[in-house]
Coordinates of C-alpha atoms in Angstrom, one line a residue:
M1 CA 63.9 15.2 -84.5
A2 CA 61.1 12.6 -83.7
D3 CA 62.2 10.8 -87.0
G4 CA 65.7 10.5 -85.6
E5 CA 64.6 9.1 -82.1
D6 CA 62.2 6.6 -83.9
A7 CA 65.2 5.4 -85.8
A8 CA 67.2 5.1 -83.1
A9 CA 64.8 3.0 -81.2
A10 CA 64.3 0.8 -84.1
R11 CA 68.0 0.3 -84.4
R12 CA 68.2 -0.6 -80.7
R13 CA 65.1 -3.2 -81.1
A14 CA 66.8 -4.7 -84.0
A15 CA 70.3 -4.8 -82.1
I16 CA 68.4 -6.6 -79.0
T17 CA 66.7 -9.0 -81.0
D18 CA 70.0 -9.9 -82.9
Y19 CA 71.6 -10.0 -79.5
R20 CA 69.1 -12.4 -78.4
K21 CA 69.3 -14.7 -81.4
K22 CA 72.9 -15.3 -81.0
L23 CA 72.9 -15.7 -77.5
L24 CA 70.2 -18.6 -78.0
N25 CA 72.2 -19.7 -80.7
C26 CA 75.5 -19.8 -78.3
R27 CA 73.4 -21.6 -76.0
E28 CA 72.5 -24.5 -78.0
L29 CA 76.2 -24.7 -79.4
E30 CA 77.2 -24.9 -75.7
S31 CA 74.6 -27.7 -75.1
R32 CA 75.8 -29.5 -78.3
V33 CA 79.3 -29.3 -77.0
G34 CA 78.7 -30.6 -73.8
T35 CA 76.7 -33.4 -75.4
V36 CA 79.5 -34.3 -77.7
R37 CA 82.1 -33.9 -74.7
E38 CA 79.9 -36.6 -72.5
S39 CA 79.9 -39.0 -75.6
L40 CA 83.8 -38.5 -76.3
K41 CA 84.3 -39.3 -72.4
N42 CA 82.1 -42.2 -72.7
A43 CA 84.0 -43.4 -76.0
K44 CA 87.1 -43.1 -74.2
K45 CA 85.6 -45.4 -71.2
D46 CA 84.8 -48.1 -73.9
F47 CA 87.9 -47.7 -75.7
T48 CA 90.1 -48.3 -72.2
K49 CA 87.6 -51.2 -71.4
T50 CA 88.0 -52.7 -74.8
E51 CA 91.8 -52.5 -74.7
D52 CA 92.0 -54.1 -71.3
D53 CA 89.6 -56.9 -72.5
L54 CA 92.0 -57.2 -75.6
K55 CA 95.2 -57.3 -73.3
S56 CA 93.6 -60.1 -71.1
L57 CA 92.7 -61.9 -74.1
Q58 CA 96.2 -61.5 -75.5
S59 CA 98.0 -62.4 -72.3
V60 CA 99.3 -65.7 -70.9
G61 CA 97.5 -66.6 -67.8
Q62 CA 99.3 -67.2 -64.5
I63 CA 99.8 -69.7 -62.2
I64 CA 98.5 -69.7 -58.5
G65 CA 101.2 -71.1 -56.0
E66 CA 101.7 -71.2 -52.1
V67 CA 104.9 -69.8 -50.4
L68 CA 106.6 -72.6 -48.4
R69 CA 109.1 -70.5 -46.8
P70 CA 111.5 -67.4 -47.5
L71 CA 115.2 -68.1 -48.4
D72 CA 116.2 -64.4 -48.1
N73 CA 114.8 -61.1 -48.7
E74 CA 114.5 -61.4 -52.5
R75 CA 114.3 -65.3 -52.8
F76 CA 111.4 -67.6 -51.8
I77 CA 110.4 -71.4 -52.0
V78 CA 107.0 -71.5 -53.6
K79 CA 104.8 -74.4 -54.4
A80 CA 102.9 -74.5 -57.5
S81 CA 99.3 -75.4 -58.0
S82 CA 100.3 -78.4 -60.1
G83 CA 102.7 -79.8 -57.2
P84 CA 106.3 -78.8 -58.3
R85 CA 108.5 -76.6 -56.3
Y86 CA 110.5 -73.5 -57.3
V87 CA 113.0 -71.0 -55.6
V88 CA 111.5 -67.9 -57.5
G89 CA 112.1 -64.0 -57.0
C90 CA 109.6 -61.2 -56.4
R91 CA 108.3 -58.1 -58.0
S92 CA 109.8 -54.6 -56.3
K93 CA 106.3 -53.7 -56.1
V94 CA 105.1 -56.7 -53.8
D95 CA 105.2 -56.4 -50.0
K96 CA 108.0 -58.9 -49.2
E97 CA 106.6 -58.6 -45.2
K98 CA 103.5 -60.4 -46.5
L99 CA 105.2 -63.2 -48.2
T100 CA 105.2 -65.5 -45.0
S101 CA 104.5 -69.3 -45.0
G102 CA 101.2 -70.2 -46.5
T103 CA 100.6 -67.0 -48.4
R104 CA 98.9 -67.5 -51.8
V105 CA 100.9 -65.9 -54.3
V106 CA 100.4 -65.3 -58.3
L107 CA 103.1 -66.6 -60.3
D108 CA 104.5 -65.5 -63.9
M109 CA 103.8 -68.4 -66.3
T110 CA 107.3 -68.0 -67.9
T111 CA 109.5 -66.8 -65.1
L112 CA 107.6 -68.0 -62.2
T113 CA 108.3 -64.8 -60.7
I114 CA 105.7 -63.5 -57.7
M115 CA 103.6 -60.9 -59.3
R116 CA 101.2 -60.2 -56.5
T117 CA 99.5 -61.8 -53.2
L118 CA 96.2 -63.4 -52.8
P119 CA 93.7 -63.5 -50.1
R120 CA 93.3 -66.8 -47.9
E121 CA 91.4 -69.4 -49.8
V122 CA 87.6 -69.3 -48.7
D123 CA 85.1 -72.1 -49.1
P124 CA 82.1 -70.7 -50.6
V125 CA 79.8 -71.6 -48.1
V126 CA 81.4 -69.3 -45.7
Y127 CA 80.3 -66.4 -48.1
N128 CA 77.1 -67.5 -48.1
M129 CA 77.3 -67.2 -44.0
L130 CA 78.2 -64.0 -44.5
H131 CA 75.8 -62.7 -46.9
E132 CA 72.9 -63.6 -44.2
D133 CA 71.1 -60.4 -43.6
P134 CA 70.4 -59.7 -40.1
G135 CA 67.7 -57.2 -40.7
N136 CA 67.2 -53.7 -39.0
V137 CA 66.5 -54.8 -35.5
S138 CA 67.1 -52.3 -32.5
Y139 CA 67.4 -53.6 -29.0
S140 CA 64.0 -51.5 -28.4
A141 CA 62.6 -54.3 -30.7
V142 CA 63.6 -57.0 -27.8
G143 CA 61.3 -56.8 -25.3
G144 CA 61.5 -58.3 -21.3
L145 CA 65.4 -59.0 -22.0
S146 CA 67.0 -55.7 -20.5
D147 CA 69.6 -57.7 -18.1
Q148 CA 70.3 -60.1 -21.0
I149 CA 71.0 -57.4 -23.4
R150 CA 73.2 -55.6 -21.1
E151 CA 75.3 -58.6 -20.4
L152 CA 75.5 -59.6 -24.1
R153 CA 76.6 -56.0 -25.1
E154 CA 79.2 -56.0 -22.3
S155 CA 80.8 -59.2 -23.9
I156 CA 80.6 -58.6 -27.6
E157 CA 80.1 -54.9 -28.5
L158 CA 82.0 -53.1 -25.8
P159 CA 85.3 -55.0 -26.5
L160 CA 84.7 -54.4 -30.2
M161 CA 84.0 -50.6 -29.9
N162 CA 86.0 -49.5 -26.9
P163 CA 88.9 -52.1 -26.3
E164 CA 90.8 -49.6 -24.5
L165 CA 88.7 -49.9 -21.7
F166 CA 89.8 -53.4 -20.9
L167 CA 93.8 -52.2 -21.2
R168 CA 93.2 -49.7 -18.7
V169 CA 91.6 -52.2 -16.4
G170 CA 94.3 -54.9 -17.4
I171 CA 91.9 -57.5 -18.1
K172 CA 91.1 -59.6 -21.3
P173 CA 87.6 -59.2 -22.8
P174 CA 85.5 -62.2 -23.1
K175 CA 85.8 -64.3 -26.1
G176 CA 82.5 -66.0 -26.3
V177 CA 78.9 -66.0 -25.0
L178 CA 76.2 -68.9 -24.7
L179 CA 72.9 -68.1 -25.3
Y180 CA 70.6 -71.0 -23.6
G181 CA 66.7 -71.0 -23.0
P182 CA 63.6 -72.5 -23.9
P183 CA 62.7 -72.6 -27.5
G184 CA 60.9 -69.3 -28.8
T185 CA 62.5 -66.8 -26.0
G186 CA 64.3 -64.6 -28.3
K187 CA 67.9 -66.0 -28.6
T188 CA 68.4 -65.5 -32.3
L189 CA 66.8 -62.5 -32.1
L190 CA 69.3 -61.1 -29.4
A191 CA 72.0 -62.2 -32.0
R192 CA 70.4 -60.3 -35.0
A193 CA 70.1 -56.9 -32.8
I194 CA 73.7 -57.1 -32.1
A195 CA 74.7 -57.6 -35.6
S196 CA 72.3 -55.0 -36.7
N197 CA 73.8 -52.3 -34.2
I198 CA 77.4 -53.2 -34.8
D199 CA 79.4 -52.1 -37.9
A200 CA 81.3 -55.4 -38.2
N201 CA 81.3 -58.4 -40.2
F202 CA 78.6 -60.9 -39.4
L203 CA 78.9 -64.6 -40.0
K204 CA 75.7 -66.7 -39.3
I205 CA 76.1 -70.3 -39.1
V206 CA 73.5 -73.6 -38.5
S207 CA 75.6 -76.0 -36.9
S208 CA 74.0 -78.9 -38.3
A209 CA 74.8 -77.5 -41.8
I210 CA 78.5 -77.9 -41.0
I211 CA 78.6 -81.5 -40.8
D212 CA 79.8 -83.1 -43.9
K213 CA 80.0 -86.9 -44.9
Y214 CA 83.6 -86.9 -45.8
I215 CA 86.3 -87.3 -43.0
G216 CA 87.8 -84.0 -42.4
E217 CA 85.6 -81.6 -44.2
S218 CA 83.6 -80.0 -41.4
A219 CA 87.0 -79.4 -39.7
R220 CA 88.3 -77.6 -42.5
L221 CA 85.2 -75.3 -42.8
I222 CA 85.5 -74.6 -39.2
R223 CA 89.4 -73.5 -39.9
E224 CA 88.3 -71.6 -43.1
M225 CA 85.4 -69.9 -41.2
F226 CA 87.8 -68.5 -38.3
G227 CA 90.5 -67.8 -40.8
Y228 CA 88.1 -65.5 -42.8
A229 CA 87.1 -64.0 -39.5
R230 CA 90.6 -63.2 -38.6
D231 CA 91.4 -61.7 -41.6
H232 CA 88.1 -59.3 -41.8
Q233 CA 88.2 -58.2 -38.0
P234 CA 86.2 -56.8 -36.4
C235 CA 83.9 -59.8 -36.7
I236 CA 81.0 -61.5 -35.0
I237 CA 80.4 -65.3 -35.5
F238 CA 76.9 -66.8 -34.5
M239 CA 76.4 -70.6 -34.2
D240 CA 73.1 -71.4 -33.9
E241 CA 71.7 -75.1 -32.4
I242 CA 75.4 -75.5 -31.4
D243 CA 74.4 -78.7 -29.6
A244 CA 74.4 -80.3 -33.1
I245 CA 78.0 -80.6 -33.0
G246 CA 79.0 -79.6 -29.2
G247 CA 77.4 -82.6 -27.6
R248 CA 79.4 -84.6 -25.0
R249 CA 82.1 -86.7 -26.3
F250 CA 81.9 -90.5 -25.6
S251 CA 84.2 -93.5 -26.7
E252 CA 81.7 -95.3 -28.6
G253 CA 79.8 -94.7 -31.7
T254 CA 79.8 -94.8 -35.2
S255 CA 81.7 -93.0 -38.1
A256 CA 79.6 -89.9 -38.1
D257 CA 79.5 -89.7 -34.2
R258 CA 83.5 -89.6 -34.7
E259 CA 83.4 -86.9 -37.4
I260 CA 81.1 -84.7 -35.4
Q261 CA 83.7 -85.0 -32.2
R262 CA 86.9 -84.2 -34.8
T263 CA 84.4 -81.2 -35.6
L264 CA 84.2 -80.0 -32.1
M265 CA 87.8 -80.6 -31.2
E266 CA 88.7 -78.3 -34.1
L267 CA 86.2 -75.6 -32.7
L268 CA 88.0 -75.9 -29.3
N269 CA 91.2 -75.4 -30.8
Q270 CA 90.3 -72.3 -32.8
L271 CA 88.6 -70.9 -29.7
D272 CA 91.4 -71.5 -27.3
G273 CA 94.7 -72.2 -29.4
F274 CA 97.9 -70.7 -29.9
D275 CA 96.2 -68.1 -32.5
E276 CA 94.7 -65.1 -30.7
L277 CA 91.1 -64.4 -32.0
G278 CA 91.5 -60.4 -31.6
K279 CA 88.4 -58.7 -32.4
V280 CA 86.6 -61.9 -33.4
K281 CA 83.9 -62.6 -31.0
M282 CA 81.6 -65.7 -30.7
I283 CA 78.0 -66.0 -30.0
M284 CA 76.4 -69.7 -29.5
A285 CA 72.7 -70.5 -28.8
T286 CA 70.9 -73.6 -27.9
N287 CA 67.9 -75.1 -25.9
R288 CA 69.8 -78.1 -24.7
P289 CA 72.5 -76.9 -22.7
D290 CA 72.7 -80.0 -20.5
V291 CA 74.0 -81.9 -23.7
L292 CA 76.7 -79.8 -24.2
D293 CA 80.4 -81.0 -23.8
P294 CA 82.3 -79.5 -20.6
A295 CA 85.3 -78.3 -22.5
L296 CA 83.1 -76.3 -24.6
L297 CA 81.6 -74.3 -21.6
R298 CA 84.5 -73.5 -19.6
P299 CA 86.0 -70.2 -19.2
G300 CA 88.4 -69.0 -21.7
R301 CA 86.1 -70.3 -24.4
L302 CA 82.5 -69.2 -23.6
D303 CA 83.2 -66.8 -20.7
R304 CA 79.7 -66.0 -20.1
K305 CA 76.4 -68.2 -20.2
I306 CA 73.4 -66.0 -20.4
E307 CA 70.2 -67.7 -19.7
I308 CA 67.1 -66.4 -21.9
P309 CA 64.3 -67.6 -19.4
L310 CA 60.3 -67.5 -20.2
P311 CA 59.0 -64.1 -19.6
N312 CA 57.2 -63.2 -16.5
E313 CA 54.1 -61.0 -16.5
Q314 CA 56.0 -57.8 -16.8
S315 CA 58.1 -59.1 -19.7
R316 CA 55.2 -60.5 -21.4
M317 CA 53.3 -57.3 -21.3
E318 CA 56.6 -55.4 -22.9
V319 CA 56.5 -58.0 -25.8
L320 CA 52.9 -57.9 -26.5
K321 CA 53.1 -54.2 -26.9
I322 CA 55.9 -54.3 -29.2
H323 CA 54.4 -57.0 -31.4
A324 CA 51.1 -55.2 -31.4
A325 CA 52.6 -51.6 -32.2
G326 CA 52.2 -52.0 -36.0
I327 CA 48.6 -53.6 -35.7
A328 CA 45.6 -51.3 -36.4
K329 CA 43.8 -51.1 -33.4
H330 CA 40.1 -49.8 -32.6
G331 CA 38.9 -48.9 -29.0
E332 CA 40.8 -49.7 -25.7
I333 CA 43.0 -52.7 -25.6
D334 CA 43.5 -54.3 -21.8
Y335 CA 46.8 -56.1 -22.2
E336 CA 46.8 -56.9 -18.8
A337 CA 43.8 -59.2 -19.1
V338 CA 45.6 -60.9 -22.4
V339 CA 48.9 -61.1 -20.5
K340 CA 47.0 -62.7 -17.5
L341 CA 45.6 -65.7 -19.9
A342 CA 49.0 -66.0 -21.6
E343 CA 50.8 -67.8 -18.5
G344 CA 53.7 -69.7 -19.9
F345 CA 54.0 -68.0 -23.5
N346 CA 57.3 -67.2 -24.8
G347 CA 57.8 -64.4 -26.9
A348 CA 57.1 -66.3 -30.4
D349 CA 53.6 -67.2 -28.7
L350 CA 52.9 -63.8 -28.4
R351 CA 53.6 -62.9 -31.6
N352 CA 51.4 -65.6 -32.7
V353 CA 48.8 -63.9 -30.5
C354 CA 49.0 -60.6 -32.5
T355 CA 48.8 -62.9 -35.6
E356 CA 45.8 -64.8 -34.7
A357 CA 44.1 -61.4 -33.4
G358 CA 44.4 -60.0 -36.6
M359 CA 43.2 -63.2 -38.6
A360 CA 40.0 -62.8 -36.5
A361 CA 39.5 -59.1 -37.7
I362 CA 40.0 -60.6 -41.1
R363 CA 37.4 -63.3 -40.7
A364 CA 35.2 -60.7 -39.2
E365 CA 35.7 -58.5 -42.2
R366 CA 37.1 -55.6 -40.5
D367 CA 40.6 -53.9 -41.1
Y368 CA 41.2 -53.3 -37.6
V369 CA 41.7 -55.5 -34.3
V370 CA 39.6 -54.8 -31.1
H371 CA 40.1 -56.0 -27.8
E372 CA 37.6 -59.3 -27.8
D373 CA 40.2 -60.7 -30.9
F374 CA 43.0 -60.5 -28.7
M375 CA 41.1 -62.6 -26.1
K376 CA 39.9 -65.1 -28.7
A377 CA 43.5 -65.2 -29.8
V378 CA 45.1 -66.2 -26.6
R379 CA 42.4 -68.5 -25.8
K380 CA 43.0 -70.7 -28.9
L381 CA 47.0 -70.6 -28.3
N382 CA 45.9 -71.7 -24.8
D383 CA 44.3 -74.8 -26.0
A384 CA 47.1 -75.3 -28.6
K385 CA 49.6 -75.0 -25.6
K386 CA 48.0 -77.4 -23.6
L387 CA 47.6 -80.2 -26.5
E388 CA 51.4 -79.9 -27.1
S389 CA 52.2 -80.6 -23.7
S390 CA 49.8 -83.7 -23.3
A391 CA 49.8 -85.2 -27.0
H392 CA 51.9 -87.9 -28.2
Y393 CA 52.4 -87.6 -31.8
S394 CA 52.7 -91.2 -33.2
A395 CA 50.8 -93.5 -35.6
D396 CA 49.0 -94.8 -32.8
F397 CA 47.5 -91.4 -32.0
G398 CA 43.7 -91.4 -31.5
K399 CA 43.6 -95.0 -32.1
D400 CA 41.7 -97.6 -29.5
E401 CA 43.7 -99.5 -27.2
E402 CA 43.4 -102.9 -28.5
D403 CA 44.5 -101.2 -32.1
C404 CA 47.9 -100.1 -30.4
Q405 CA 48.4 -103.3 -28.7
D406 CA 48.2 -105.1 -32.2
D407 CA 50.4 -102.3 -34.1
Q408 CA 53.2 -101.9 -31.4
W409 CA 54.5 -105.4 -32.9
E410 CA 54.7 -103.4 -36.2
K411 CA 57.6 -101.5 -34.1
P412 CA 60.0 -104.0 -32.9
F413 CA 62.8 -101.9 -32.2
E414 CA 61.3 -99.7 -29.2
N415 CA 62.6 -101.9 -26.5
L416 CA 65.9 -103.0 -28.3
V417 CA 68.0 -101.9 -25.5
V418 CA 66.3 -103.9 -23.0
L419 CA 66.4 -107.1 -25.3
H420 CA 70.3 -106.6 -26.0
Q421 CA 70.8 -106.6 -21.9
M422 CA 68.9 -109.7 -21.8
L423 CA 70.8 -111.2 -24.7
F424 CA 74.1 -110.6 -23.0
A425 CA 72.9 -111.8 -19.4
S426 CA 71.3 -115.3 -21.1
V427 CA 73.8 -115.9 -23.6
N428 CA 76.9 -114.2 -22.6
H429 CA 77.7 -112.8 -26.1
T430 CA 78.4 -109.4 -27.4
L431 CA 76.6 -108.1 -30.9
S432 CA 78.7 -105.9 -32.8
A433 CA 77.2 -102.8 -34.2
S434 CA 77.2 -104.4 -37.8
V435 CA 75.0 -107.3 -36.7
R436 CA 71.6 -107.5 -38.3
V437 CA 69.0 -107.7 -35.9
S438 CA 65.2 -108.0 -36.1
L439 CA 62.4 -109.0 -33.7
R440 CA 59.6 -111.0 -34.3
R441 CA 56.7 -112.3 -32.6
K442 CA 55.3 -116.1 -32.7
E443 CA 53.1 -117.2 -30.0
Q444 CA 54.0 -114.6 -27.6
F445 CA 57.6 -115.3 -28.2
V446 CA 60.1 -112.9 -29.1
F447 CA 63.2 -114.0 -31.1
I448 CA 66.6 -112.2 -31.7
L449 CA 67.2 -113.2 -35.4
N450 CA 71.2 -112.9 -36.0
Y451 CA 72.3 -113.5 -39.6
D452 CA 75.7 -114.2 -38.2
F453 CA 74.8 -116.8 -35.4
P454 CA 72.0 -119.1 -34.4
S455 CA 68.6 -117.6 -33.4
F456 CA 68.0 -117.3 -29.5
A457 CA 64.8 -117.3 -27.9
L458 CA 64.6 -115.0 -25.0
G459 CA 61.1 -116.3 -23.4
K460 CA 57.8 -115.2 -22.8
L461 CA 58.1 -111.3 -22.6
D462 CA 55.1 -110.1 -20.7
W463 CA 56.5 -106.9 -19.9
Y464 CA 56.6 -106.0 -23.8
H465 CA 52.6 -105.1 -23.6

């Protein structure tokens, strides 16, 4: 009986061992099958890609054209990139409602049939504007500007996020906002905060970079910029230093001035032309609002003008705490004492206070900042601010008075406008802009040397000293 039980137990153990071996073998085979299937899947992808590449190499290229106007629902007049115009048909899969005047299309090389539509042609400079990263800036990182943030959000964020509110009231939302104020007060930071908190395309433009030496190129760039913004709504366009192209227009000037004026007129047309901007909002920033053209500032183009002033004592406290939040500190920091010494500081100066305090800690071989570091930093920057307001940075800075009197004759064009007025009064002759003029001193006399006309002695100019 015992022998029978032992034999049964041995058979059971042998069966279990055999089962385990087969189970392990089965799992190994499943793993191999999975690996083979994965490699087969990758091979199919490679085969498809290779086949597509082979077809693209064997296929004939296509022509880019532009629709001039539709004749009927099936025939269109198009202009090829090479110049000729054709009456062509259209593929059945192409949406014919999109084939309006000015639409870029792809034409078959042989039959010239419209194969598909293309997006609007955009200058690469506009793509560089789009790729500007505003960073992760929250509204809480902008201190002392709560009223300005509210006005900016009402003008830019609210129409994009909740346009139905304006429809209910029956008003049109603002098109654009002008941020103006002294340098370093946070105008660009506000625009970055708006761009970070809204799910919209953001184009950042430095106005001076738009100006091109070729006539019409700057205006074309403005058109393409607004065209791209209309095609990718919602979109926010931020133009920094708008005074570079938005200055007052005048009748006289060089060809460069006239090109800037043409750029401004194109900007005015895009802001208030026949085409509605839709969900395209404009933010402009400047620290020279007094030089801007009145046509740019009128309502309908820039509906809101938001002043970003120098921060008061409470605002300086908020800004200083924001910048000092990430600094390793030791002991109690008396922010009120620091703020009272920082009279007239802007946001950039207060950030510099924190930087200088950190530099003082590094010089003292510490990895933390104490209150005295902040006090030293604010005193140092106070002295620098006084120097900024009093110093005249020129080649004569720091020289003796006699040396300056001798050197000022090396800069003869300082009083050129006054000399022109005297010349007009004495000789009754108008100098053209192309006349080459220079000044020379000879026995306390100043001469206008005109290479087109005889020289004129203006007499002894005691005022020049």
